[in-house]
Coordinates of C-alpha atoms and ligand atoms in Angstrom, one line a residue:
M237 CA 49.9 178.4 73.5
F238 CA 53.0 176.2 73.4
D239 CA 55.1 176.0 70.3
Y240 CA 55.6 172.3 70.9
L241 CA 53.9 169.6 73.0
I242 CA 56.3 166.8 73.5
V243 CA 54.8 163.4 74.5
G244 CA 57.4 161.4 76.5
A245 CA 60.3 162.5 78.6
G246 CA 62.8 159.8 77.6
F247 CA 65.9 160.5 75.5
A248 CA 63.9 161.3 72.3
G249 CA 61.6 163.8 74.1
A250 CA 64.3 165.4 76.3
V251 CA 66.8 166.0 73.5
L252 CA 64.1 167.7 71.4
A253 CA 62.8 169.8 74.4
E254 CA 66.3 170.9 75.2
R255 CA 67.3 171.9 71.7
L256 CA 64.0 173.6 70.8
A257 CA 63.9 175.6 74.0
K258 CA 67.6 176.5 74.2
K259 CA 68.6 176.9 70.5
S260 CA 65.3 177.9 68.9
N261 CA 63.7 179.8 71.9
K262 CA 60.5 177.7 71.5
K263 CA 58.0 177.3 74.4
V264 CA 57.8 173.6 75.1
L265 CA 55.5 171.5 77.2
I266 CA 56.9 168.0 77.8
I267 CA 54.7 165.4 79.4
D268 CA 55.0 161.9 80.5
K269 CA 52.4 159.5 81.9
R270 CA 55.0 158.1 84.3
K271 CA 55.8 159.9 87.5
H272 CA 59.4 160.7 86.5
I273 CA 61.5 162.0 83.6
G274 CA 64.2 159.9 81.9
G275 CA 61.9 157.3 80.2
N276 CA 63.4 153.8 80.4
A277 CA 66.8 155.2 81.4
Y278 CA 65.4 156.5 84.7
D279 CA 67.6 155.7 87.7
Y280 CA 67.1 156.5 91.4
Y281 CA 68.5 155.8 94.8
N282 CA 66.5 153.0 96.4
E283 CA 65.5 152.6 100.0
S284 CA 69.0 151.4 100.9
G285 CA 70.6 154.4 99.1
I286 CA 71.9 152.4 96.2
L287 CA 71.6 153.9 92.7
I288 CA 69.6 151.5 90.5
H289 CA 67.9 151.5 87.1
K290 CA 64.2 151.1 87.4
Y291 CA 63.8 149.6 83.9
G292 CA 66.9 147.3 83.8
P293 CA 70.6 147.9 83.0
H294 CA 71.3 150.9 80.8
I295 CA 74.9 151.1 79.6
F296 CA 75.9 154.0 77.5
H297 CA 78.1 153.3 74.5
T298 CA 78.5 155.1 71.1
N299 CA 80.7 155.6 68.1
S300 CA 79.2 159.0 67.5
P301 CA 81.4 162.0 68.5
K302 CA 78.3 164.2 67.9
V303 CA 76.1 162.3 70.4
F304 CA 78.9 162.0 73.0
A305 CA 79.7 165.7 72.8
Y306 CA 76.1 166.7 73.0
L307 CA 75.3 164.6 76.1
S308 CA 78.6 165.8 77.7
E309 CA 76.9 169.2 78.0
F310 CA 74.8 167.8 80.7
T311 CA 76.9 165.3 82.6
L312 CA 80.3 164.2 83.6
W313 CA 81.2 160.6 82.8
R314 CA 82.6 157.6 84.5
P315 CA 84.7 155.2 82.2
Y316 CA 83.0 151.8 82.2
E317 CA 83.5 148.9 79.9
H318 CA 80.6 146.4 80.1
K319 CA 81.3 142.7 80.8
V320 CA 78.8 139.9 80.7
L321 CA 79.0 136.2 81.7
A322 CA 76.7 133.5 80.6
S323 CA 75.7 130.7 83.1
V324 CA 75.8 127.5 81.0
R325 CA 76.5 123.9 82.0
N326 CA 77.4 125.0 85.6
K327 CA 80.1 127.4 84.3
L328 CA 80.2 131.2 84.0
L329 CA 81.7 131.9 80.6
P330 CA 82.2 135.2 78.6
I331 CA 79.5 136.3 76.2
P332 CA 80.0 137.4 73.3
I333 CA 81.6 134.1 72.5
N334 CA 85.4 134.4 72.5
L335 CA 88.5 132.3 72.8
N336 CA 88.0 131.8 76.6
T337 CA 84.3 130.9 76.1
V338 CA 85.1 128.0 73.7
N339 CA 88.2 126.8 75.7
G340 CA 86.3 127.0 79.0
L341 CA 83.2 125.2 77.6
Y342 CA 85.0 122.3 75.9
G343 CA 88.3 122.2 77.8
H344 CA 90.3 123.0 74.7
N345 CA 93.5 125.0 74.7
F346 CA 93.0 126.7 71.3
D347 CA 94.8 129.8 70.2
S348 CA 93.1 132.3 68.0
A349 CA 94.2 130.7 64.7
Q350 CA 93.0 127.3 65.9
L351 CA 89.7 128.8 67.0
A352 CA 89.2 130.4 63.6
A353 CA 89.9 127.0 62.0
Y354 CA 87.5 125.3 64.5
F355 CA 84.7 127.8 63.7
D356 CA 85.3 127.1 60.0
Q357 CA 84.8 123.4 60.7
I358 CA 81.6 123.7 62.8
K359 CA 79.7 126.7 61.2
E360 CA 76.8 125.8 59.1
P361 CA 76.8 127.0 55.4
I362 CA 73.8 129.3 54.9
E363 CA 73.5 131.0 51.6
T364 CA 71.3 134.0 52.6
I365 CA 71.3 135.1 56.2
R366 CA 67.8 136.1 57.0
T367 CA 67.0 135.2 60.6
S368 CA 68.6 135.4 64.0
E369 CA 69.1 131.7 63.9
D370 CA 71.0 131.9 60.5
V371 CA 73.3 134.6 62.0
V372 CA 74.6 132.4 64.8
L373 CA 74.6 129.0 63.0
S374 CA 76.6 130.5 60.2
Q375 CA 79.2 131.7 62.6
V376 CA 79.6 129.2 65.4
G377 CA 77.5 126.1 64.5
R378 CA 74.7 124.3 66.3
D379 CA 76.1 123.4 69.7
L380 CA 77.2 126.9 70.6
Y381 CA 73.9 128.3 69.1
E382 CA 71.9 126.0 71.3
T383 CA 73.9 126.6 74.4
F384 CA 74.1 130.4 74.3
F385 CA 71.4 131.8 72.0
R386 CA 68.4 129.5 71.3
G387 CA 67.1 129.4 74.9
Y388 CA 67.9 133.0 75.7
T389 CA 66.2 134.2 72.6
R390 CA 63.1 132.0 73.0
K391 CA 62.7 133.4 76.5
Q392 CA 63.5 137.0 75.7
W393 CA 61.2 137.2 72.6
G394 CA 58.7 134.5 73.2
M395 CA 59.6 133.0 69.8
D396 CA 62.3 131.0 68.1
P397 CA 65.3 132.8 66.7
S398 CA 64.3 131.4 63.3
E399 CA 61.3 133.7 63.4
L400 CA 63.2 136.9 64.2
D401 CA 65.0 139.2 61.9
K402 CA 68.8 138.8 61.7
M403 CA 69.4 142.2 63.3
V404 CA 68.5 140.8 66.8
T405 CA 71.4 138.3 67.3
S406 CA 73.7 140.4 64.9
R407 CA 74.0 142.7 67.9
I408 CA 76.3 140.1 69.5
P409 CA 79.6 139.6 67.7
T410 CA 81.7 136.4 67.7
R411 CA 85.4 136.8 68.6
I412 CA 88.5 134.7 68.1
D413 CA 90.6 136.6 70.7
C414 CA 90.1 137.1 74.4
D415 CA 88.4 140.5 74.3
D416 CA 85.6 140.0 76.8
R417 CA 84.0 143.4 76.5
Y418 CA 80.3 143.4 75.5
F419 CA 80.8 146.6 73.4
T420 CA 83.7 147.9 71.4
D421 CA 82.5 151.4 70.8
T422 CA 84.8 154.4 70.9
F423 CA 82.9 156.0 73.8
Q424 CA 82.0 153.8 76.7
Y425 CA 81.0 155.8 79.8
M426 CA 78.2 156.0 82.4
P427 CA 76.8 159.3 83.5
L428 CA 78.8 160.0 86.7
H429 CA 75.8 161.1 88.7
G430 CA 73.3 158.9 87.0
Y431 CA 70.8 159.3 84.0
T432 CA 68.2 161.1 86.0
R433 CA 70.6 163.9 86.9
M434 CA 71.6 164.2 83.3
F435 CA 67.9 164.5 82.2
E436 CA 67.3 167.1 85.0
N437 CA 70.1 169.2 83.6
M438 CA 68.8 168.8 80.0
L439 CA 65.3 170.0 81.0
D440 CA 66.4 172.8 83.3
H441 CA 65.4 175.8 81.1
P442 CA 62.8 178.5 81.5
N443 CA 61.2 177.7 78.2
I444 CA 60.5 174.1 79.3
H445 CA 57.5 173.1 81.3
I446 CA 57.2 169.6 82.6
A447 CA 54.0 167.7 83.4
L448 CA 54.3 164.2 84.9
N449 CA 51.6 161.7 85.6
T450 CA 50.0 163.1 82.4
S451 CA 48.9 161.2 79.4
Y452 CA 48.5 162.6 75.9
T453 CA 44.8 161.6 75.6
E454 CA 44.1 163.4 78.9
I455 CA 46.0 166.7 78.2
K456 CA 45.4 167.2 74.5
K457 CA 41.9 168.6 75.2
Y458 CA 43.2 171.2 77.6
V459 CA 46.4 172.7 76.1
G460 CA 47.0 174.7 73.0
F461 CA 50.1 173.7 70.9
K462 CA 51.3 174.4 67.4
N463 CA 53.3 171.3 66.9
L464 CA 53.4 167.8 68.4
I465 CA 56.4 165.5 69.0
F466 CA 55.2 162.0 69.9
T467 CA 57.6 159.5 71.4
G468 CA 55.0 157.0 72.6
P469 CA 54.0 153.9 70.6
V470 CA 53.0 155.0 67.0
D471 CA 50.1 152.5 66.8
E472 CA 48.6 153.9 70.0
Y473 CA 48.6 157.4 68.5
F474 CA 46.5 156.2 65.6
D475 CA 44.1 154.2 67.8
Y476 CA 45.5 150.9 66.5
C477 CA 43.6 151.5 63.3
Y478 CA 45.7 148.9 61.4
G479 CA 46.0 146.6 64.5
H480 CA 48.5 146.4 67.3
L481 CA 52.3 146.5 66.7
P482 CA 53.7 143.9 69.1
Y483 CA 56.1 145.0 71.8
R484 CA 57.9 142.6 74.1
S485 CA 57.8 143.6 77.8
L486 CA 59.7 142.7 80.9
Q487 CA 58.9 142.3 84.6
F488 CA 61.7 143.6 86.8
V489 CA 62.3 142.1 90.2
H490 CA 64.5 144.4 92.2
K491 CA 66.3 143.0 95.3
T492 CA 68.9 144.3 97.8
V493 CA 71.0 141.8 99.5
D494 CA 73.1 142.1 102.7
Q495 CA 76.5 141.5 101.1
A496 CA 78.9 143.9 99.3
Q497 CA 79.0 141.9 96.0
F498 CA 76.6 139.5 94.5
Q499 CA 78.4 138.5 91.2
S500 CA 81.7 139.2 89.6
V501 CA 80.4 141.3 86.7
A502 CA 77.5 143.7 86.1
V503 CA 75.4 141.2 84.2
V504 CA 75.1 137.4 84.2
N505 CA 72.9 135.9 81.5
Y506 CA 70.9 132.7 82.0
P507 CA 70.2 131.3 78.6
N508 CA 68.7 128.0 79.6
D509 CA 67.9 127.1 83.2
Q510 CA 65.8 129.9 84.7
D511 CA 62.7 131.8 83.9
Y512 CA 64.6 135.1 84.0
T513 CA 67.1 136.1 81.3
R514 CA 69.6 138.0 83.3
I515 CA 70.7 139.4 86.6
T516 CA 72.2 142.9 86.9
E517 CA 74.2 144.2 89.8
Y518 CA 74.3 148.0 89.6
K519 CA 77.4 148.8 91.7
H520 CA 79.6 147.5 88.9
L521 CA 78.0 150.1 86.5
T522 CA 78.0 153.0 88.9
G523 CA 81.2 152.4 90.9
Q524 CA 79.2 153.1 94.1
E525 CA 80.6 151.8 97.3
H526 CA 78.1 150.4 99.8
A527 CA 78.0 147.6 102.3
K528 CA 74.9 146.1 100.6
T529 CA 74.2 145.5 96.9
S530 CA 71.2 145.8 94.6
I531 CA 70.3 143.4 91.8
T532 CA 67.5 143.1 89.2
Y533 CA 66.1 139.9 87.6
E534 CA 64.4 140.3 84.2
Y535 CA 61.4 138.2 83.3
P536 CA 60.2 138.6 79.7
S537 CA 56.5 138.8 79.1
W538 CA 53.8 140.1 76.7
N539 CA 52.1 142.1 79.5
G540 CA 53.3 145.4 80.7
D541 CA 55.0 148.5 79.4
P542 CA 56.2 148.3 75.7
Y543 CA 60.0 147.9 75.8
Y544 CA 61.1 146.1 72.7
P545 CA 59.7 146.5 69.2
V546 CA 59.8 142.9 67.8
P547 CA 61.9 142.8 64.6
K548 CA 60.3 140.4 62.2
P549 CA 59.0 141.0 58.6
E550 CA 55.3 141.2 59.2
N551 CA 55.8 143.7 62.0
A552 CA 58.0 145.8 59.7
A553 CA 55.2 145.7 57.1
L554 CA 52.6 146.8 59.6
Y555 CA 54.8 149.6 60.8
Q556 CA 55.2 150.8 57.2
Q557 CA 51.4 151.3 57.1
Y558 CA 51.5 153.5 60.2
K559 CA 54.5 155.3 58.8
L560 CA 52.5 156.3 55.7
L561 CA 49.9 157.8 58.1
T562 CA 52.5 159.8 60.0
E563 CA 53.6 161.4 56.7
T564 CA 50.1 162.9 56.3
L565 CA 50.5 165.0 59.4
P566 CA 52.9 167.8 58.8
N567 CA 52.8 169.2 62.3
V568 CA 53.2 165.9 64.1
H569 CA 56.6 164.3 64.4
F570 CA 57.3 160.7 65.5
V571 CA 60.6 159.9 67.0
G572 CA 62.3 157.4 69.4
R573 CA 62.2 153.7 69.9
L574 CA 58.4 153.5 70.2
G575 CA 57.5 156.4 67.9
T576 CA 59.5 154.8 65.0
Y577 CA 59.2 151.1 66.1
R578 CA 62.9 150.6 66.0
Y579 CA 65.1 148.5 68.3
Y580 CA 67.3 151.5 69.0
N581 CA 70.0 151.9 71.7
M582 CA 70.1 155.2 73.6
D583 CA 72.7 156.8 71.4
Q584 CA 70.8 156.0 68.3
V585 CA 67.7 157.7 69.7
V586 CA 69.8 160.7 70.7
A587 CA 71.2 160.9 67.1
Q588 CA 67.7 160.5 65.6
A589 CA 66.3 163.3 67.8
L590 CA 69.2 165.6 66.9
T591 CA 68.5 165.0 63.3
L592 CA 64.9 165.8 63.7
Y593 CA 65.8 169.0 65.5
D594 CA 68.0 170.0 62.6
K595 CA 65.1 169.3 60.2
L596 CA 62.7 171.3 62.3
S597 CA 65.1 174.3 62.7
G598 CA 66.1 174.2 59.0
K599 CA 69.7 173.4 59.9
K600 CA 71.8 171.0 57.9
S601 CA 72.9 167.9 59.9
V602 CA 76.7 167.6 60.1
N603 CA 78.8 164.9 61.6
E604 CA 80.9 166.9 64.0
V605 CA 84.4 165.9 64.8
L606 CA 85.0 165.6 68.5
D607 CA 87.4 168.0 70.1
P608 CA 89.7 165.7 72.2
Q609 CA 89.4 168.2 75.0
T610 CA 85.7 167.3 75.4
V611 CA 86.6 163.9 76.6
K612 CA 89.3 165.3 78.9
R613 CA 86.9 168.0 80.3
H614 CA 84.1 165.6 81.0
V615 CA 85.8 162.5 82.5
P616 CA 87.2 163.3 85.9
S617 CA 90.1 161.3 87.2
P618 CA 89.2 158.2 89.1
G619 CA 88.4 158.8 92.7
V620 CA 87.7 162.5 92.3
Y621 CA 83.9 162.0 92.1
S622 CA 81.8 159.1 93.3
P623 CA 78.1 158.7 93.3
N624 CA 78.3 158.6 97.1
A625 CA 79.5 162.1 97.1
I626 CA 76.2 163.6 96.0
P627 CA 73.1 163.7 98.1
A628 CA 70.8 160.8 97.6
A629 CA 67.7 161.6 95.5
P630 CA 64.9 159.2 96.5
E631 CA 62.6 157.8 93.9
S632 CA 60.2 160.6 92.8
Ligands
FAD969 P1 61.4 155.8 76.2 O1 62.6 155.8 77.1 O2 60.6 154.6 76.2 O3 60.5 157.1 76.5 C1 59.2 157.2 76.1 C2 58.4 157.9 77.2 O4 57.1 158.2 76.6 C3 58.1 156.9 78.3 O5 58.6 157.5 79.5 C4 56.6 156.8 78.4 O6 56.1 156.7 79.7 C5 56.1 158.0 77.6 N1 54.8 157.9 77.0 C6 54.5 156.9 76.1 N2 53.2 157.1 75.7 C7 52.8 158.2 76.3 C8 51.5 158.9 76.3 N3 50.5 158.5 75.5 N4 51.4 159.9 77.1 C9 52.4 160.4 77.9 N5 53.6 159.8 77.9 C10 53.8 158.7 77.1 N6 70.1 151.3 75.3 C11 71.4 151.4 75.4 O7 72.0 152.2 74.7 N7 72.2 150.7 76.3 C12 71.6 149.8 77.1 O8 72.3 149.1 77.9 C13 70.2 149.6 77.1 N8 69.6 148.7 77.9 C14 68.2 148.6 77.8 C15 67.6 147.6 78.7 C16 66.3 147.5 78.7 C17 65.6 146.5 79.6 C18 65.5 148.2 77.8 C19 64.0 148.0 77.8 C20 66.1 149.1 76.9 C21 67.4 149.3 76.9 N9 68.1 150.2 76.1 C22 69.4 150.4 76.2 C23 67.3 151.1 75.1 C24 66.9 152.4 75.7 O9 66.1 152.2 76.8 C25 66.2 153.2 74.6 O10 67.0 153.3 73.5 C26 65.8 154.6 75.1 O11 65.4 154.7 76.4 C27 64.7 155.1 74.2 O12 64.3 156.4 74.5 P2 62.9 156.9 73.9 O13 62.8 158.4 74.4 O14 62.7 156.6 72.5 O15 61.8 156.0 74.7
UDP970 N1 71.3 137.0 73.0 C1 71.4 135.6 73.3 N2 72.2 135.2 74.4 C2 72.9 136.1 75.1 C3 72.9 137.4 74.8 C4 72.1 137.8 73.7 O1 70.7 134.8 72.7 O2 73.6 135.6 76.0 C5 70.5 137.4 71.9 C6 69.0 137.6 72.3 O3 68.2 137.3 71.3 C7 69.0 139.1 72.6 C8 69.9 139.6 71.5 O4 70.9 138.6 71.4 O5 67.7 139.6 72.7 C9 70.5 141.0 71.7 O6 71.1 141.0 73.0 P1 71.4 142.3 73.8 O7 72.2 142.0 75.0 O8 71.8 143.4 72.8 O9 69.9 142.7 74.2 P2 69.3 143.9 75.1 O10 70.3 144.4 76.0 O11 68.8 144.9 74.1 O12 68.1 143.3 75.8

């Protein structure tokens, strides 16, 4: 008899397995229907020996000292600040929109004060910001909205930004300076030896049993467990009794090309002219040196694995119905991006899972202050480690 059956070996499941096994001495069985651990953050060395992300680019960033300190128990880190360019009107320009984006697009020579005045002139007055269209129009006006956001969002989500909750495009700031980083979080690092190594370290405990290629419906008849943690889609757990919650999917096309570099930054976005939304080149993220390079194209679709909960009011209302059902099951806990139908980044899922652990173990959640030594200890000097220095783990 297991104390916990955990469905899903992504961040949500792995954090809870690790905490319950190590800190509460619970016997845990963690399962995943996929053939690997790591959930959507899974990475592996492809046939050319290049470390790639099977489910598209995963860049770790957080403002939470607690999350950073926790994950630092399982990995060393490589400092990495993410940069993205957008391919528009035959130019490659920084996104989020900043001073260089506007000057490069229109041939202006604004400084920051002039750009702020220009935004004031072109932005559309919108009294209550409700949708993803409102967010962008109210900051940068129609031309920049149509050039950088409308087409990308229609492709990515299969609907117009005016139909999507404001939180979607609010993820992308507007800047009047030249800061071309995608994120401004305090902690911006990639796991030095990859995500999968980090997950292996998390799950390496005698109280944790792992079963891959195993779905919940299959195994629930055969194993005894006192509690269940479910990180799959919440509507699936309840047999879609209120109907399907929509999830946007992606098809990933992975390629390796016979050149050392494909593009100048890790990600190039294609808002308008292609069927794919973006191309990622992994060596920028991992720092790996290799004569070839691997890239991934992302094609959004409604078919395939559920990747993105779709933030819009009617979906939030449907999720609330399922949430009420979850509250009737005291020994079943729903967590993670699919389990709570939230467009969460990795660090938010880790934080959510740590909070659930505190609740399960009767501990009070505290916002720890990070000991500055943690960063020092876990970020080796450049050149000391490189992904090439460890033996290649082929796709499992
Ligand atoms: P998942 O990683 O989805 O894990 C859930 C697991 O449960 C899956 O492995 C699934 O196979 C398994 N499962 C589901 N149902 C069952 C079942 N019935 N039986 C058995 N197993 C089941 N976040 C960032 O912070 N930075 C990024 O740059 C970033 N980029 C992203 C890019 C893409 C293309 C996507 C899709 C997401 C990105 N994210 C990023 C978000 C990140 O992937 C998630 O926050 C995180 O992986 C969620 O972890 P999770 O454990 O909740 O879910
Ligand atoms: N977005 C856009 N153009 C861009 C980048 C982002 O329209 O060049 C919008 C789009 O709706 C996207 C959202 O902003 O889905 C959030 O972007 P983010 O890069 O955070 O998406 P993710 O990495 O989660 O796919």
